[in-house]
Amino acid sequence: MSVKPTSGETDVAADALADRIMLAMTDLAGALGRLHDRTAQQLNMAPTDLLCLHTLDREGPTTAGTLSTRLGRTTGAVTHMLDRLERAGYVHRRPHPDDRRRVVVEAAPEGLARIAAAYKGLEARSRVLMSGFSADELRAIHAFLTGSRDDALAESESPGK
C-alpha cells in the first residue's frame, strides 16, 4: 500500500513509516483495551457499561434506543445495563420532554467524576507527551486520530461485519 504515490512511484520511506504507524495503532488499540477493561473492573462494572458512560459524557443525554445503536447492543441488553448503572449511581433517567413513552438517560456528574479519577494518570502522561509537539503537529495528530476513528466506525458498520 503506497501512502504517497508520485508519478507511479512510491516513497519507500513514507510507506515504511505508514506500516509502522499501522502497527502502532494496533498496539495502541490493544493497550487501550486492556486499560479500559482494568478500569471497568476497578469500578465494578462491565466494559460495555464504561463505554456507555463515555458515550453519555461525549454526546450528552440520550435515549436507550440511541445508546443501543451507538454501542451495537440490543435494546434489552441496554435496558439491563442502564438498570445496573442507575443502581450504582452512574446514570439518571428522566421522562422524555416530547414523548412520555420514552425516557432520557444522562450520566450522573458524580459518576463521571469517579471515571475521570480512574483515568487521571493516563491524562497526565498524555498531556506531558503532547507538550513535546508543536500546535501544527497536534492539529495533524488530531486530524489523523479523528479520521481513523471515523474509518473504524464506518468499517464496523459496513455490511458483513
mmCIF file of C-alpha atoms in Angstrom:
data_model
loop_
_atom_site.group_PDB
_atom_site.id
_atom_site.type_symbol
_atom_site.label_atom_id
_atom_site.label_comp_id
_atom_site.label_asym_id
_atom_site.label_seq_id
_atom_site.Cartn_x
_atom_site.Cartn_y
_atom_site.Cartn_z
ATOM 1 C CA MET A 1 0.000 0.000 0.000
ATOM 2 C CA SER A 2 1.554 3.264 -1.062
ATOM 3 C CA VAL A 3 0.986 6.246 1.162
ATOM 4 C CA LYS A 4 2.016 8.907 -1.290
ATOM 5 C CA PRO A 5 2.348 7.878 -4.922
ATOM 6 C CA THR A 6 4.393 10.226 -7.068
ATOM 7 C CA SER A 7 4.187 9.682 -10.816
ATOM 8 C CA GLY A 8 3.545 5.990 -10.360
ATOM 9 C CA GLU A 9 6.486 5.601 -7.967
ATOM 10 C CA THR A 10 6.184 5.075 -4.254
ATOM 11 C CA ASP A 11 8.007 6.833 -1.488
ATOM 12 C CA VAL A 12 9.643 3.872 0.257
ATOM 13 C CA ALA A 13 10.379 5.825 3.438
ATOM 14 C CA ALA A 14 6.783 7.094 3.694
ATOM 15 C CA ASP A 15 5.453 3.579 3.077
ATOM 16 C CA ALA A 16 7.704 2.151 5.798
ATOM 17 C CA LEU A 17 6.576 4.849 8.215
ATOM 18 C CA ALA A 18 2.925 4.185 7.332
ATOM 19 C CA ASP A 19 3.477 0.493 8.106
ATOM 20 C CA ARG A 20 4.988 1.415 11.491
ATOM 21 C CA ILE A 21 2.036 3.714 12.213
ATOM 22 C CA MET A 22 -0.435 0.929 11.397
ATOM 23 C CA LEU A 23 1.388 -1.415 13.784
ATOM 24 C CA ALA A 24 1.472 1.286 16.451
ATOM 25 C CA MET A 25 -2.278 1.812 16.056
ATOM 26 C CA THR A 26 -2.887 -1.903 16.606
ATOM 27 C CA ASP A 27 -0.660 -1.836 19.683
ATOM 28 C CA LEU A 28 -2.426 1.291 20.965
ATOM 29 C CA ALA A 29 -5.848 -0.299 20.478
ATOM 30 C CA GLY A 30 -4.699 -3.313 22.493
ATOM 31 C CA ALA A 31 -3.214 -1.199 25.284
ATOM 32 C CA LEU A 32 -6.313 1.000 25.499
ATOM 33 C CA GLY A 33 -8.493 -2.121 25.524
ATOM 34 C CA ARG A 34 -6.513 -3.519 28.466
ATOM 35 C CA LEU A 35 -6.733 -0.200 30.302
ATOM 36 C CA HIS A 36 -10.472 0.042 29.585
ATOM 37 C CA ASP A 37 -11.066 -3.488 30.906
ATOM 38 C CA ARG A 38 -8.957 -2.890 34.020
ATOM 39 C CA THR A 39 -10.700 0.413 34.709
ATOM 40 C CA ALA A 40 -14.116 -1.215 34.352
ATOM 41 C CA GLN A 41 -13.049 -3.925 36.813
ATOM 42 C CA GLN A 42 -11.801 -1.327 39.304
ATOM 43 C CA LEU A 43 -15.145 0.480 39.066
ATOM 44 C CA ASN A 44 -17.049 -2.829 39.432
ATOM 45 C CA MET A 45 -18.760 -2.616 36.072
ATOM 46 C CA ALA A 46 -18.718 -4.348 32.712
ATOM 47 C CA PRO A 47 -16.568 -2.863 29.934
ATOM 48 C CA THR A 48 -19.713 -2.026 27.937
ATOM 49 C CA ASP A 49 -21.060 -0.112 30.959
ATOM 50 C CA LEU A 50 -17.929 2.030 30.925
ATOM 51 C CA LEU A 51 -18.238 2.553 27.161
ATOM 52 C CA CYS A 52 -21.844 3.655 27.697
ATOM 53 C CA LEU A 53 -20.714 6.247 30.237
ATOM 54 C CA HIS A 54 -18.004 7.511 27.883
ATOM 55 C CA THR A 55 -20.700 7.861 25.205
ATOM 56 C CA LEU A 56 -23.028 9.765 27.528
ATOM 57 C CA ASP A 57 -20.165 12.015 28.607
ATOM 58 C CA ARG A 58 -19.272 12.850 24.988
ATOM 59 C CA GLU A 59 -22.736 13.057 23.451
ATOM 60 C CA GLY A 60 -24.851 14.140 26.414
ATOM 61 C CA PRO A 61 -28.254 12.850 27.494
ATOM 62 C CA THR A 62 -29.933 10.495 25.051
ATOM 63 C CA THR A 63 -32.428 7.669 24.790
ATOM 64 C CA ALA A 64 -31.816 3.969 25.402
ATOM 65 C CA GLY A 65 -32.549 3.345 21.721
ATOM 66 C CA THR A 66 -29.803 5.712 20.643
ATOM 67 C CA LEU A 67 -27.397 4.084 23.098
ATOM 68 C CA SER A 68 -28.348 0.699 21.667
ATOM 69 C CA THR A 69 -27.336 1.877 18.203
ATOM 70 C CA ARG A 70 -24.141 3.617 19.350
ATOM 71 C CA LEU A 71 -22.987 0.632 21.406
ATOM 72 C CA GLY A 72 -24.101 -2.064 18.976
ATOM 73 C CA ARG A 73 -26.181 -3.789 21.661
ATOM 74 C CA THR A 74 -29.802 -4.878 21.752
ATOM 75 C CA THR A 75 -32.317 -2.608 23.441
ATOM 76 C CA GLY A 76 -32.893 -5.328 26.055
ATOM 77 C CA ALA A 77 -29.189 -5.502 26.881
ATOM 78 C CA VAL A 78 -29.039 -1.705 27.114
ATOM 79 C CA THR A 79 -32.047 -1.640 29.449
ATOM 80 C CA HIS A 80 -30.347 -4.135 31.797
ATOM 81 C CA MET A 81 -27.108 -2.160 31.603
ATOM 82 C CA LEU A 82 -28.903 1.091 32.458
ATOM 83 C CA ASP A 83 -30.623 -0.626 35.399
ATOM 84 C CA ARG A 84 -27.179 -1.598 36.765
ATOM 85 C CA LEU A 85 -25.706 1.858 36.150
ATOM 86 C CA GLU A 86 -28.681 3.585 37.747
ATOM 87 C CA ARG A 87 -28.476 1.385 40.876
ATOM 88 C CA ALA A 88 -24.748 2.176 41.118
ATOM 89 C CA GLY A 89 -25.400 5.932 40.800
ATOM 90 C CA TYR A 90 -23.771 6.408 37.390
ATOM 91 C CA VAL A 91 -26.864 7.440 35.419
ATOM 92 C CA HIS A 92 -30.257 9.045 35.924
ATOM 93 C CA ARG A 93 -33.380 8.531 33.856
ATOM 94 C CA ARG A 94 -35.950 11.236 33.299
ATOM 95 C CA PRO A 95 -39.076 11.453 31.143
ATOM 96 C CA HIS A 96 -38.527 12.428 27.515
ATOM 97 C CA PRO A 97 -39.746 16.021 27.051
ATOM 98 C CA ASP A 98 -41.665 15.239 23.844
ATOM 99 C CA ASP A 99 -42.716 11.599 24.209
ATOM 100 C CA ARG A 100 -43.941 10.321 27.556
ATOM 101 C CA ARG A 101 -43.431 6.693 26.460
ATOM 102 C CA ARG A 102 -39.667 7.252 26.311
ATOM 103 C CA VAL A 103 -37.008 8.243 28.823
ATOM 104 C CA VAL A 104 -33.803 10.215 28.527
ATOM 105 C CA VAL A 105 -30.657 8.826 30.101
ATOM 106 C CA GLU A 106 -27.981 11.139 31.443
ATOM 107 C CA ALA A 107 -24.710 10.473 33.197
ATOM 108 C CA ALA A 108 -24.543 11.481 36.847
ATOM 109 C CA PRO A 109 -21.805 14.071 37.427
ATOM 110 C CA GLU A 110 -20.510 12.193 40.469
ATOM 111 C CA GLY A 111 -20.254 9.010 38.389
ATOM 112 C CA LEU A 112 -18.331 10.810 35.662
ATOM 113 C CA ALA A 113 -16.016 12.222 38.328
ATOM 114 C CA ARG A 114 -15.218 8.651 39.504
ATOM 115 C CA ILE A 115 -14.382 7.668 35.943
ATOM 116 C CA ALA A 116 -12.250 10.766 35.367
ATOM 117 C CA ALA A 117 -10.297 9.947 38.529
ATOM 118 C CA ALA A 118 -9.608 6.448 37.183
ATOM 119 C CA TYR A 119 -8.084 7.933 34.005
ATOM 120 C CA LYS A 120 -6.161 10.717 35.774
ATOM 121 C CA GLY A 121 -2.779 9.036 35.312
ATOM 122 C CA LEU A 122 -3.266 8.450 31.597
ATOM 123 C CA GLU A 123 -4.430 12.024 31.093
ATOM 124 C CA ALA A 124 -1.370 13.410 32.883
ATOM 125 C CA ARG A 125 1.001 11.215 30.858
ATOM 126 C CA SER A 126 -0.751 12.131 27.606
ATOM 127 C CA ARG A 127 -0.514 15.845 28.340
ATOM 128 C CA VAL A 128 3.211 15.542 29.048
ATOM 129 C CA LEU A 129 3.645 13.655 25.774
ATOM 130 C CA MET A 130 1.631 16.246 23.824
ATOM 131 C CA SER A 131 3.703 19.091 25.283
ATOM 132 C CA GLY A 132 6.558 17.938 23.054
ATOM 133 C CA PHE A 133 4.603 18.633 19.853
ATOM 134 C CA SER A 134 4.006 21.930 18.078
ATOM 135 C CA ALA A 135 0.486 23.252 17.526
ATOM 136 C CA ASP A 136 0.696 22.228 13.851
ATOM 137 C CA GLU A 137 1.799 18.727 14.804
ATOM 138 C CA LEU A 138 -1.023 18.455 17.351
ATOM 139 C CA ARG A 139 -3.529 19.519 14.682
ATOM 140 C CA ALA A 140 -2.163 16.819 12.363
ATOM 141 C CA ILE A 141 -2.312 14.190 15.130
ATOM 142 C CA HIS A 142 -5.877 15.223 15.960
ATOM 143 C CA ALA A 143 -6.926 15.039 12.307
ATOM 144 C CA PHE A 144 -5.346 11.601 11.965
ATOM 145 C CA LEU A 145 -6.950 10.255 15.141
ATOM 146 C CA THR A 146 -10.438 11.554 14.347
ATOM 147 C CA GLY A 147 -10.168 10.334 10.759
ATOM 148 C CA SER A 148 -9.012 6.912 11.985
ATOM 149 C CA ARG A 149 -11.923 6.772 14.434
ATOM 150 C CA ASP A 150 -14.362 7.655 11.648
ATOM 151 C CA ASP A 151 -12.834 4.983 9.404
ATOM 152 C CA ALA A 152 -13.063 2.363 12.170
ATOM 153 C CA LEU A 153 -16.715 3.247 12.794
ATOM 154 C CA ALA A 154 -17.507 3.083 9.073
ATOM 155 C CA GLU A 155 -15.770 -0.290 8.834
ATOM 156 C CA SER A 156 -17.653 -1.639 11.863
ATOM 157 C CA GLU A 157 -20.971 -0.574 10.339
ATOM 158 C CA SER A 158 -20.283 -1.889 6.848
ATOM 159 C CA PRO A 159 -22.274 -4.918 5.639
ATOM 160 C CA GLY A 160 -20.769 -8.249 6.536
ATOM 161 C CA LYS A 161 -19.211 -7.062 9.793
#
